[in-house]
C-alpha positions as a Markdown table, in Angstrom:
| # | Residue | x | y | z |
|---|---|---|---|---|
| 1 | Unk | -36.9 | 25.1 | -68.3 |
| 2 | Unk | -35.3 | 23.4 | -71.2 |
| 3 | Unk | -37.6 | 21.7 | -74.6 |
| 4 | Unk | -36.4 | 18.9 | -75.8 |
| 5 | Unk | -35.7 | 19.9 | -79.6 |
| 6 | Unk | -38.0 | 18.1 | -82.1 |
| 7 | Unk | -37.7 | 16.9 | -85.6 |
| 8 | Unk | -33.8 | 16.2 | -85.0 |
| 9 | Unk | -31.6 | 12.8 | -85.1 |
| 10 | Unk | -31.2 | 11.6 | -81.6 |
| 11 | Unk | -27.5 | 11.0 | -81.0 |
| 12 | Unk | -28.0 | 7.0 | -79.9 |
| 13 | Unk | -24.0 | 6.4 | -79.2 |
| 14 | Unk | -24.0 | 9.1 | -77.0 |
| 15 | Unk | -25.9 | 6.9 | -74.1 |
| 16 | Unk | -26.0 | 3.5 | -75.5 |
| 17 | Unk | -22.9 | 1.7 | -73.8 |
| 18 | Unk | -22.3 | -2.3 | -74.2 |
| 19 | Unk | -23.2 | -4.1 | -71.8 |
| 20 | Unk | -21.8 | -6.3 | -69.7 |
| 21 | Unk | -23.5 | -8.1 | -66.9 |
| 22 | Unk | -22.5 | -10.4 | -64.3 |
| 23 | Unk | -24.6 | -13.7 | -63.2 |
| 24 | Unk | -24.4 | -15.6 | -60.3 |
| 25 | Unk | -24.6 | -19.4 | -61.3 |
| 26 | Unk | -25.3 | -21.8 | -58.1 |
| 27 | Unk | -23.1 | -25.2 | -58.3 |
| 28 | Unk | -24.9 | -28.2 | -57.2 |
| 29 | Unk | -21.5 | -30.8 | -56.5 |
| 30 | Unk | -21.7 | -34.1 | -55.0 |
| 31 | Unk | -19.6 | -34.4 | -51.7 |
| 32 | Unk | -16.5 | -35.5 | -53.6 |
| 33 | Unk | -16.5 | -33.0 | -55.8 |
| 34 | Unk | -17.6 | -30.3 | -53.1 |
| 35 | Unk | -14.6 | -31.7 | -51.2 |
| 36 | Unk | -12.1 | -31.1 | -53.8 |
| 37 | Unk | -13.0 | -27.4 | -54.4 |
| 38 | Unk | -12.7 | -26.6 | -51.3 |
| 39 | Unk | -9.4 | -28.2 | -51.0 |
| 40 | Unk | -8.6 | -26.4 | -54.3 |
| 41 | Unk | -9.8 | -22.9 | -52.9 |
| 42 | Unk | -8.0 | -22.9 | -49.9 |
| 43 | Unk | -4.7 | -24.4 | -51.8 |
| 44 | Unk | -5.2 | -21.7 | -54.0 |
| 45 | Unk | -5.5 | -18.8 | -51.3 |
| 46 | Unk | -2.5 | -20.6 | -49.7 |
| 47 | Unk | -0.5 | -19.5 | -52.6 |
| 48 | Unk | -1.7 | -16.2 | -52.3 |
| 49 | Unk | -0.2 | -15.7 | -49.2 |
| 50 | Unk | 3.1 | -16.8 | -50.3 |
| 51 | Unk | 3.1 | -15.1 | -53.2 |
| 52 | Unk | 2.3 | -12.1 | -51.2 |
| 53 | Unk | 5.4 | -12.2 | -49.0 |
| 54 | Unk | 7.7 | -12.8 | -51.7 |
| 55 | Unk | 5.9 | -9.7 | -53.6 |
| 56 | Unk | 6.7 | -7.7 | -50.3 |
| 57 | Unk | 9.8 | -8.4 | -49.4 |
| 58 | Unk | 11.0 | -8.1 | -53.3 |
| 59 | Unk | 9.0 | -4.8 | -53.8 |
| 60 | Unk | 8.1 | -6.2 | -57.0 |
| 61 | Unk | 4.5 | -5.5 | -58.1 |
| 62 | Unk | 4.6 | -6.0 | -61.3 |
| 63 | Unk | 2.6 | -9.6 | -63.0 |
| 64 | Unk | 5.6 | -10.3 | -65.3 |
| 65 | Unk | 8.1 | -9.6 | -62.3 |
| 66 | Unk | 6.5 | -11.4 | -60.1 |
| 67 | Unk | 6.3 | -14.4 | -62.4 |
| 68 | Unk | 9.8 | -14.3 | -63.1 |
| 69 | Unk | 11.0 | -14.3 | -59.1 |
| 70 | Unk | 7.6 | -16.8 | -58.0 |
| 71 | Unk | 6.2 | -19.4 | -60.7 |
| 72 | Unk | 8.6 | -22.4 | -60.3 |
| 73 | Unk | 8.8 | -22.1 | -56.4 |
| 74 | Unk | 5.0 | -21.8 | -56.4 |
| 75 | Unk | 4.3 | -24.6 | -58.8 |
| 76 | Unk | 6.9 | -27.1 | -56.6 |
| 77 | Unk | 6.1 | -26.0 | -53.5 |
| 78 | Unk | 1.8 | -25.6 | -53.5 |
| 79 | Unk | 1.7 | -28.6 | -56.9 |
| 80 | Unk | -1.1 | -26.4 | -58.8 |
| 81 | Unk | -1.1 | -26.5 | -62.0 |
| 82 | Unk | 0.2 | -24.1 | -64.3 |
| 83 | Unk | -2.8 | -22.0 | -65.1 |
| 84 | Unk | -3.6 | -22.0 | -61.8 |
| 85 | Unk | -0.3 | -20.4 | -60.2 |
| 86 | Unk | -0.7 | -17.6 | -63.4 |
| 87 | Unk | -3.9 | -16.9 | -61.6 |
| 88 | Unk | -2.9 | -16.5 | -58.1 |
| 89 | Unk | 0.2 | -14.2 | -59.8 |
| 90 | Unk | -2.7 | -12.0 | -60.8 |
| 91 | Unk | -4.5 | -12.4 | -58.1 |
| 92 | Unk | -1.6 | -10.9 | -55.7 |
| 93 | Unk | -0.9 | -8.3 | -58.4 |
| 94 | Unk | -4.2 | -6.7 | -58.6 |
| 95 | Unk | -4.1 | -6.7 | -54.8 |
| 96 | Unk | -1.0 | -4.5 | -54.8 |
| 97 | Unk | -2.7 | -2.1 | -57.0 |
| 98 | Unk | -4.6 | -0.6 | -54.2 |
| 99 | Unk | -2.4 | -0.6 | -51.1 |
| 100 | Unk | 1.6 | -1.3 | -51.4 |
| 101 | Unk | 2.1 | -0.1 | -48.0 |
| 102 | Unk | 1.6 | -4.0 | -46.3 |
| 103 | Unk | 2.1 | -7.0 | -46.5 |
| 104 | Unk | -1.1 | -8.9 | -47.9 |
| 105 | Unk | -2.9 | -11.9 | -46.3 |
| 106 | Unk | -5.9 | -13.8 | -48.6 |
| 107 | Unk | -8.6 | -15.5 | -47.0 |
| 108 | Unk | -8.4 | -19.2 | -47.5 |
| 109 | Unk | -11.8 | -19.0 | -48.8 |
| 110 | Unk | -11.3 | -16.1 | -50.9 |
| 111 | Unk | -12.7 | -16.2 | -54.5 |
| 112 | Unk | -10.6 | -18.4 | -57.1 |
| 113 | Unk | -10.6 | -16.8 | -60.6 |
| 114 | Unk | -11.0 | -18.9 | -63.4 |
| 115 | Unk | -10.4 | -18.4 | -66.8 |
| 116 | Unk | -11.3 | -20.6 | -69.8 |
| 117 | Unk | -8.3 | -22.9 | -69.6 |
| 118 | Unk | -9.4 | -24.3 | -66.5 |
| 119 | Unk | -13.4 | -23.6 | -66.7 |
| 120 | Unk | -15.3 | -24.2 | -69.4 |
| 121 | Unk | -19.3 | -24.7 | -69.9 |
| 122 | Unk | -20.4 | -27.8 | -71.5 |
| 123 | Unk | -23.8 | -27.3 | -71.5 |
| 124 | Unk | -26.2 | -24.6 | -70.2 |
| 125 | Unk | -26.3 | -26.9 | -67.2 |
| 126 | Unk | -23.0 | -28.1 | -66.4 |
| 127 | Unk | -19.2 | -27.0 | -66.0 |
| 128 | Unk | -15.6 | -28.5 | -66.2 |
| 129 | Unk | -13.7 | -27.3 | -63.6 |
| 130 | Unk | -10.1 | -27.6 | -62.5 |
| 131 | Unk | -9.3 | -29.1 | -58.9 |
| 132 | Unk | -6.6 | -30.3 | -57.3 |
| 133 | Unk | -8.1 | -34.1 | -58.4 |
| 134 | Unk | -8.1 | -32.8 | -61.7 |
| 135 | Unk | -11.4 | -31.9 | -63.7 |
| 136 | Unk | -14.8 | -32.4 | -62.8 |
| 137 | Unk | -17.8 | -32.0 | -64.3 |
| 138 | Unk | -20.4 | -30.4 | -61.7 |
| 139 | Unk | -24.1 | -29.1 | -62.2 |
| 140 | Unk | -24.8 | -25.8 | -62.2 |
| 141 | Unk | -27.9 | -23.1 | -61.9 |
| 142 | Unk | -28.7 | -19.7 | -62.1 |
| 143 | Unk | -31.8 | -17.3 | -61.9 |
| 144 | Unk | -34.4 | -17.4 | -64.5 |
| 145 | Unk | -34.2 | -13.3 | -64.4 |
| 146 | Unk | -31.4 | -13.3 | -67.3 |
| 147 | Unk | -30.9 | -16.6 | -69.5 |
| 148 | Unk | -27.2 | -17.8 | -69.6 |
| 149 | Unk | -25.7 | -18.2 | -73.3 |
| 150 | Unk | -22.7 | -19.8 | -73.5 |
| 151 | Unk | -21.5 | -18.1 | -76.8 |
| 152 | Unk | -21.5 | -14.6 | -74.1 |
| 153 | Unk | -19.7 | -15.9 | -71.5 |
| 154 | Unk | -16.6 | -13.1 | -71.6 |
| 155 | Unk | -13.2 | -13.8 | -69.4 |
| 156 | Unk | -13.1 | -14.8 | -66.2 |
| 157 | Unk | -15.3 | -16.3 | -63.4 |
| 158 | Unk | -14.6 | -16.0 | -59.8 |
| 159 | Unk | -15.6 | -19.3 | -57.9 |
| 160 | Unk | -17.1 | -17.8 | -54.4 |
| 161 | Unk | -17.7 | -19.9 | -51.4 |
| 162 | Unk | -20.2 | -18.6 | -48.7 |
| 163 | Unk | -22.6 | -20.4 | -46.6 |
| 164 | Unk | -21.1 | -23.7 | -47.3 |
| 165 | Unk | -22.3 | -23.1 | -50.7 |
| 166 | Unk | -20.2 | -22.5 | -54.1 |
| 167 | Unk | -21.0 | -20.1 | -56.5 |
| 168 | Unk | -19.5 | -18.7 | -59.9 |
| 169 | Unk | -19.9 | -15.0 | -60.8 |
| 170 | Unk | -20.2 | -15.7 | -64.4 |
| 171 | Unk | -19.3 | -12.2 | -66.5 |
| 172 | Unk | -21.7 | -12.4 | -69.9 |
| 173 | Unk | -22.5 | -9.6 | -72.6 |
| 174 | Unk | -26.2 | -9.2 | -73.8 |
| 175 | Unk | -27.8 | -8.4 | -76.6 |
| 176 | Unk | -28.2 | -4.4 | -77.6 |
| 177 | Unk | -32.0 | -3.5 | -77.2 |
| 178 | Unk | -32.7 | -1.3 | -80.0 |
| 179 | Unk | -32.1 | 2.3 | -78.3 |
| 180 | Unk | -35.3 | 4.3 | -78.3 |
| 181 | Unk | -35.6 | 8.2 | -79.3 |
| 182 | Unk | -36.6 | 9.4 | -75.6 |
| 183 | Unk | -39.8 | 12.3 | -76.1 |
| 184 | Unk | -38.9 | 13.1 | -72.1 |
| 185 | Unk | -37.2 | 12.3 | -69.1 |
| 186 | Unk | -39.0 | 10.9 | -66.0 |
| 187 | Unk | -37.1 | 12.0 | -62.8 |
| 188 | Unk | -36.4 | 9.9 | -59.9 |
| 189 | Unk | -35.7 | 11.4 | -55.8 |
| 190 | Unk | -34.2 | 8.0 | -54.0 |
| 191 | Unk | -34.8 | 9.0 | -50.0 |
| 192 | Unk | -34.9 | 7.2 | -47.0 |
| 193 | Unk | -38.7 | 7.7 | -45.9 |
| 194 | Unk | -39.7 | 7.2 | -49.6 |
| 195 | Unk | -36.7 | 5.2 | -51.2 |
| 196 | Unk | -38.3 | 6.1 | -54.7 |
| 197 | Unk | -40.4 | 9.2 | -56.4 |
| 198 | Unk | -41.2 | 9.7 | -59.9 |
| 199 | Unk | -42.3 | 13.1 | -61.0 |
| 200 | Unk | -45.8 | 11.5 | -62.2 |
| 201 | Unk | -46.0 | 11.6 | -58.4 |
| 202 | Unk | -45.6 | 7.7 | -57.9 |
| 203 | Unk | -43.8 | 7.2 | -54.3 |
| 204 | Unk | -42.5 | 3.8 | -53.5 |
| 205 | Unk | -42.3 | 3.6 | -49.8 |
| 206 | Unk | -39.8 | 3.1 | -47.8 |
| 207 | Unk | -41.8 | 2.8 | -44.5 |
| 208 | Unk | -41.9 | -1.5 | -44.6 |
| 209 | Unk | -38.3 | -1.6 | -45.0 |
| 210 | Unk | -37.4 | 0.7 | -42.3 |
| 211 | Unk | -39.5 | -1.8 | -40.2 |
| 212 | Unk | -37.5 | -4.5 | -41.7 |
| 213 | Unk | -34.1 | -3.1 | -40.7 |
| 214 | Unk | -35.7 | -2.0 | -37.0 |
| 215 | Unk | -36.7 | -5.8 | -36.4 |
| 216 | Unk | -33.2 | -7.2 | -37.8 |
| 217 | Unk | -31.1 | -4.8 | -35.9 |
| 218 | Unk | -33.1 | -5.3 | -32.7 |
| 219 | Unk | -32.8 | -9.0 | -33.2 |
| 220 | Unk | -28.9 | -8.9 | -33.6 |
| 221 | Unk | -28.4 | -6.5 | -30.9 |
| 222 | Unk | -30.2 | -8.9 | -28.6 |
| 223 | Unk | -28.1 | -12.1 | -30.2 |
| 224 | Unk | -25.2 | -10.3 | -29.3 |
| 225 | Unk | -25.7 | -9.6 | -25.6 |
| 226 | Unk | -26.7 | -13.0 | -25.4 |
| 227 | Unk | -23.9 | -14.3 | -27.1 |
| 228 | Unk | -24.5 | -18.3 | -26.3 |
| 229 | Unk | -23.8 | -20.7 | -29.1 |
| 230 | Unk | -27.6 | -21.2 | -30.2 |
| 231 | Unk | -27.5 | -17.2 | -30.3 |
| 232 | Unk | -24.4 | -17.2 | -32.7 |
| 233 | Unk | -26.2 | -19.7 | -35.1 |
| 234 | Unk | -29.2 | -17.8 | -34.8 |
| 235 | Unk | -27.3 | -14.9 | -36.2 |
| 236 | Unk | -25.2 | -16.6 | -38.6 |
| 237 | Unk | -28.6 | -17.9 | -39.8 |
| 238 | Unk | -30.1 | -14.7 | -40.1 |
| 239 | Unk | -26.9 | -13.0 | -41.9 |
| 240 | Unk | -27.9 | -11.4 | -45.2 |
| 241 | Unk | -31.5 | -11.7 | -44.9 |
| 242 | Unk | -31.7 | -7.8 | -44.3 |
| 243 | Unk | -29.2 | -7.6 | -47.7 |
| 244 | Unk | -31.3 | -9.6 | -49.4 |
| 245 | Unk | -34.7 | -8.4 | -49.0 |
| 246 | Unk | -33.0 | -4.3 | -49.6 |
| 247 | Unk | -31.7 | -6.2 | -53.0 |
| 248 | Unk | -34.9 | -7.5 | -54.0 |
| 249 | Unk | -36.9 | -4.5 | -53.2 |
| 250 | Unk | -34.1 | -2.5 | -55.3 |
| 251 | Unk | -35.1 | -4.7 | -58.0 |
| 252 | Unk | -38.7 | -4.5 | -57.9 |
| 253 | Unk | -38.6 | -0.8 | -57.9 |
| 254 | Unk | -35.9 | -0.4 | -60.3 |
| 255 | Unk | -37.8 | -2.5 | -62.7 |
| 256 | Unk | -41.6 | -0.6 | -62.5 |
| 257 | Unk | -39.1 | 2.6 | -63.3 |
| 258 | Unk | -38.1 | 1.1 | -66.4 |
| 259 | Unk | -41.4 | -0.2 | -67.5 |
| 260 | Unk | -42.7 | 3.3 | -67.2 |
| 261 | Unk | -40.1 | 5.0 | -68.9 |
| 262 | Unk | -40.0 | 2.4 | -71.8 |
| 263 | Unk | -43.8 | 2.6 | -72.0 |
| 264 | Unk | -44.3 | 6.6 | -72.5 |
| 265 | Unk | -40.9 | 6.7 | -74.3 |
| 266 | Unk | -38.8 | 8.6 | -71.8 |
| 267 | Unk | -35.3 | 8.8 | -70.2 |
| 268 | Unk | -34.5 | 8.5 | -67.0 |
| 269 | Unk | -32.7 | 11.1 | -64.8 |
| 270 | Unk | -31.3 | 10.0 | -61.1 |
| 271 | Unk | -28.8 | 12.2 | -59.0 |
| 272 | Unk | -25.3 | 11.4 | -58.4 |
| 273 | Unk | -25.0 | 10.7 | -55.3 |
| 274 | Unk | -21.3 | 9.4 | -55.3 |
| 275 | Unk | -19.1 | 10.5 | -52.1 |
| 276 | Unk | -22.4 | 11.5 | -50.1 |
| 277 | Unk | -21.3 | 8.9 | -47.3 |
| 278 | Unk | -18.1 | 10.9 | -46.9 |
| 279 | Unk | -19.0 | 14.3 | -47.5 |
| 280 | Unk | -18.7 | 16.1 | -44.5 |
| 281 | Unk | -21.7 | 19.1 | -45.0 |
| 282 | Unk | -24.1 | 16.3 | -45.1 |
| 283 | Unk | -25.7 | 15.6 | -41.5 |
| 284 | Unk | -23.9 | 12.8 | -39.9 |
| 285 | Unk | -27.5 | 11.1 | -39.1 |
| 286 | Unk | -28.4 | 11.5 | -42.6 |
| 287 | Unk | -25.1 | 10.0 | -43.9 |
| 288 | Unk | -26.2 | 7.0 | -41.6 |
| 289 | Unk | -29.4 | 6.2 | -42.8 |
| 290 | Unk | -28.0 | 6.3 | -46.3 |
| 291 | Unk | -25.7 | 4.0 | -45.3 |
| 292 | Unk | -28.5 | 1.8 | -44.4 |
| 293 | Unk | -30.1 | 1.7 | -47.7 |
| 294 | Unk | -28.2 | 0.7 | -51.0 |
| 295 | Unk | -28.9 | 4.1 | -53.2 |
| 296 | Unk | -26.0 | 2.7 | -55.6 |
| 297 | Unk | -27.2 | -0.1 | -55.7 |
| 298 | Unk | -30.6 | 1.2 | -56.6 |
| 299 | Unk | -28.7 | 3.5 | -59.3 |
| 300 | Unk | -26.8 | 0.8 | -60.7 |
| 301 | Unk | -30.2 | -1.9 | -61.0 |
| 302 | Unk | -31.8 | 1.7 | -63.0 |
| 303 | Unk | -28.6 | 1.8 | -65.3 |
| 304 | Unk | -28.2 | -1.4 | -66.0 |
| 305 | Unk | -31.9 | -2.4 | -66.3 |
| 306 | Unk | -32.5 | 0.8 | -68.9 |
| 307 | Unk | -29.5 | -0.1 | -71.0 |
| 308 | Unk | -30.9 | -3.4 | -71.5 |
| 309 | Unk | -34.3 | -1.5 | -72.6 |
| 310 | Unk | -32.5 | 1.3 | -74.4 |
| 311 | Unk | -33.5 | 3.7 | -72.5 |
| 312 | Unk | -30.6 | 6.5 | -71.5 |
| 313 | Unk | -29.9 | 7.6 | -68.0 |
| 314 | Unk | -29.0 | 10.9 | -67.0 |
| 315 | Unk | -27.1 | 11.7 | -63.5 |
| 316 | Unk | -27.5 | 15.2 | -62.4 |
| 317 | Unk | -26.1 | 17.5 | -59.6 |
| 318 | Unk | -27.9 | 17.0 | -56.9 |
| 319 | Unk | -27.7 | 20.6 | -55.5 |
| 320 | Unk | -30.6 | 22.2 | -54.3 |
| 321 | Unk | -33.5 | 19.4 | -56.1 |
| 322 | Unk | -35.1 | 20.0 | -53.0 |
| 323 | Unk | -35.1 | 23.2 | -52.0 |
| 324 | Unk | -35.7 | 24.1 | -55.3 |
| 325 | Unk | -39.1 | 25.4 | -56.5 |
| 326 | Unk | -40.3 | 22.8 | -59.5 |
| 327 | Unk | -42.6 | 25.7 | -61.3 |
| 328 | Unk | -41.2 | 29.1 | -60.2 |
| 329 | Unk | -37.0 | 28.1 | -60.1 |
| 330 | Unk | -36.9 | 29.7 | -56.8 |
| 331 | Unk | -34.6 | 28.3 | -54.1 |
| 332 | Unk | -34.9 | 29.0 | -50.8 |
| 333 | Unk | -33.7 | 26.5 | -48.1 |
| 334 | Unk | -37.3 | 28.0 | -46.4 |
| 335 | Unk | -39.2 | 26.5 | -49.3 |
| 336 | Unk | -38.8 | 23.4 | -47.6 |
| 337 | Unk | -41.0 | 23.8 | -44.8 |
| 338 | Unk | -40.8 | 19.7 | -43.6 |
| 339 | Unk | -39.5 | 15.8 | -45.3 |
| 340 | Unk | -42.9 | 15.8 | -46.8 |
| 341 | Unk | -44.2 | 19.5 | -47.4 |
| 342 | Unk | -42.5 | 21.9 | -49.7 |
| 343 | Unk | -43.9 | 25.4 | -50.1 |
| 344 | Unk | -42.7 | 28.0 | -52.0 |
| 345 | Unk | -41.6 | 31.1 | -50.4 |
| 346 | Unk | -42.2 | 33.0 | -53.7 |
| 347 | Unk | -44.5 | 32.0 | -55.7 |
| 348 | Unk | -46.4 | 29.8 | -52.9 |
| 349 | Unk | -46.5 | 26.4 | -54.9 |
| 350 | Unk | -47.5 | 24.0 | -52.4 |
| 351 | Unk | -46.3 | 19.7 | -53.2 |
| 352 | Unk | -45.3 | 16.7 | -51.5 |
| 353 | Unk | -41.4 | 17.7 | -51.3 |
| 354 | Unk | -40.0 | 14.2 | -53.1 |
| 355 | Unk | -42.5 | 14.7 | -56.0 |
| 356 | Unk | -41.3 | 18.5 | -56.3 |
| 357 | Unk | -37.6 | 17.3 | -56.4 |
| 358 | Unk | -38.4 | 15.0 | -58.9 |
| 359 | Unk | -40.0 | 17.2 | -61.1 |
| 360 | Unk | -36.6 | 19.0 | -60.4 |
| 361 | Unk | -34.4 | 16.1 | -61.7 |
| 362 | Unk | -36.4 | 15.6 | -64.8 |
| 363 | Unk | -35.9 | 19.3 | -65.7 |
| 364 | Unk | -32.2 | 18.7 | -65.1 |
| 365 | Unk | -32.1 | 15.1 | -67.4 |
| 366 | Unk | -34.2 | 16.9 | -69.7 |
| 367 | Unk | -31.2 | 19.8 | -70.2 |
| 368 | Unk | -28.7 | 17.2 | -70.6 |
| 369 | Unk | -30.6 | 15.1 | -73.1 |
| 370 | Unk | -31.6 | 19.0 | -74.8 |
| 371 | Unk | -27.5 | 19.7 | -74.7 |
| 372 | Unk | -26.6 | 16.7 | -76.5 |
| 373 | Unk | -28.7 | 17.8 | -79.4 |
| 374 | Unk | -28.4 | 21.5 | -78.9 |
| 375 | Unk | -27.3 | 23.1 | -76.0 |
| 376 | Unk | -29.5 | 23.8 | -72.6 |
């Protein structure tokens, strides 16, 4: 087991990052002005497509190329403005970074991005936005969790459109929280019956929102047979509740784990988890269920909700945390006997098997934070 060393400088650039974070401000236009965005978005997305084609045909990927063979035509043809067609250029362009191997279609409601020659904030409650009808100034809100500043706002904003409602996803910096000197490093085990277990032993349960995805799914299934027109607006009307309430309980817990560690003055350690839906050892039932639950998105609420605390995060190898023996160091895929019983086959330590993989995961964050200083 590794001691974190005392009486030495902690190192606070190694884990202190700047932070960026990403709000999503509601726009409250009048029908008018609703009107023209949407004329403006699908305009926009129009260009896109022609764009794309051109971009395709040309096999030129490249923003300055593309510019060169597309502006004018565009401009003529689709009468944005100038900014506007630079954007749909890099729109297309980013595109082609992934996949070069088709030609690309945009949804004609896909996400305009906005920079601040054709958005800008004029108060903490409103916005100037280009349409086709030119500029209009439209009211805006946004969740009470993170206060907007306009002196933040960094680059661009993408204008989204979904369920007949606009939204900007507004891309701010916040302030540095002074970093703390971490004493110890509280581990977390994200599961599926328990989606998060701290090695104090605290188990957030996952047993309410297994019931919560059991009644959704039903209810969609039997939409779907039914498949009349009430049944279809029935199911466009439940679409996203299930996201929403896995996001907010992601919050919630992600924001108890923060509390904890910033009030006893620890780390946090989490495992990485990255490429466990496609890793082919893992049971194809098991890759499923954590399909159904949003562990990055958990992780990523944890990172981002420590940085703004100051409080580092550790990601560890998952290998063996839970067949692992938290006192002795044995492993022994026999040590764990059940989900919720772990039992050592050497020393006989008996614990629930999330808290013991915990346990497991702060002796791993604890090495790391112990390396940084010394070596594990």
């Amino acid at each position: 087991m590794c001691q974190i060393p005392t009486k030495m400088p902690y190192n606070h650039e190694l884990y202190v990052q700047y932070m960026l974070l990403t709000i999503k401000v509601k726009l409250y236009p009048n029908n008018q002005q609703h009107k023209a965005l949407l004329e403006t978005m699908e305009r926009f997305n129009e260009a896109c497509d022609y764009i794309s084609k051109i971009v395709f045909s040309n096999r030129v990927f490249g923003k300055i190329a593309i510019h060169r063979i597309a502006y004018y035509d565009v401009r003529e043809k689709f009468d944005l403005s100038s900014q506007m067609v630079v954007r749909a250029i890099g729109k297309v362009a980013e595109s082609y970074k992934v996949d070069k191997s088709c030609c690309h279609e945009f949804d004609k409601h896909g996400a305009i991005v906005y920079d601040q020659r054709i958005l800008t904030f004029k108060t903490l409650d409103e916005i100037s936005i280009l349409t086709l009808e030119g500029r209009e100034r439209i009211t805006i809100k946004y969740g009470e969790y993170r206060q907007l500043n306009m002196e933040r706002v960094r680059g661009q904003a993408d204008l989204i459109y979904h369920n007949n409602t606009f939204y900007l996803m507004v891309v701010v910096d916040v302030p540095d929280a002074d970093p703390i000197d971490p004493n110890g490093v509280i581990g977390i085990d994200m599961g599926i019956v328990n989606i998060a277990t701290t090695s104090d032993g605290e188990i957030f349960s996952g047993k309410k929102c297994t019931e919560v995805r059991q009644r959704y799914s039903n209810l969609k299934a039997k939409l779907q047979r039914v498949g009349t027109h009430s049944a279809k607006k029935h199911l466009k009307k439940i679409s996203g509740k299930e996201r929403r309430f896995k996001k907010d309980t992601n919050h919630c817990i992600a924001k108890v784990i923060v509390q904890i560690a910033k009030d006893t003055n620890r780390a946090i350690a989490i495992e990485d988890l990255t490429g466990i839906r496609t890793n082919s050892t893992v049971n194809k039932a098991v890759r499923t269920a954590i399909g159904k639950w949003a562990f990055d998105e958990l992780g990523n609420f944890l990172k981002y909700k420590a940085a703004l605390a100051g409080i580092p995060v550790f990601e560890i190898d998952p290998k063996n945390t839970s067949r692992e023996c938290s006192v002795c160091g044995h492993i022994d895929k026999g040590n764990r006997k059940n989900q919720a019983e772990f039992h050592c086959q050497k020393c006989g330590h008996n614990e629930n098997a999330d808290i013991n993989a915990s346990k497991n995961i702060s002796s791993r964050g604890i090495c790391q934070l112990s390396h940084s200083l010394l070596s594990c």
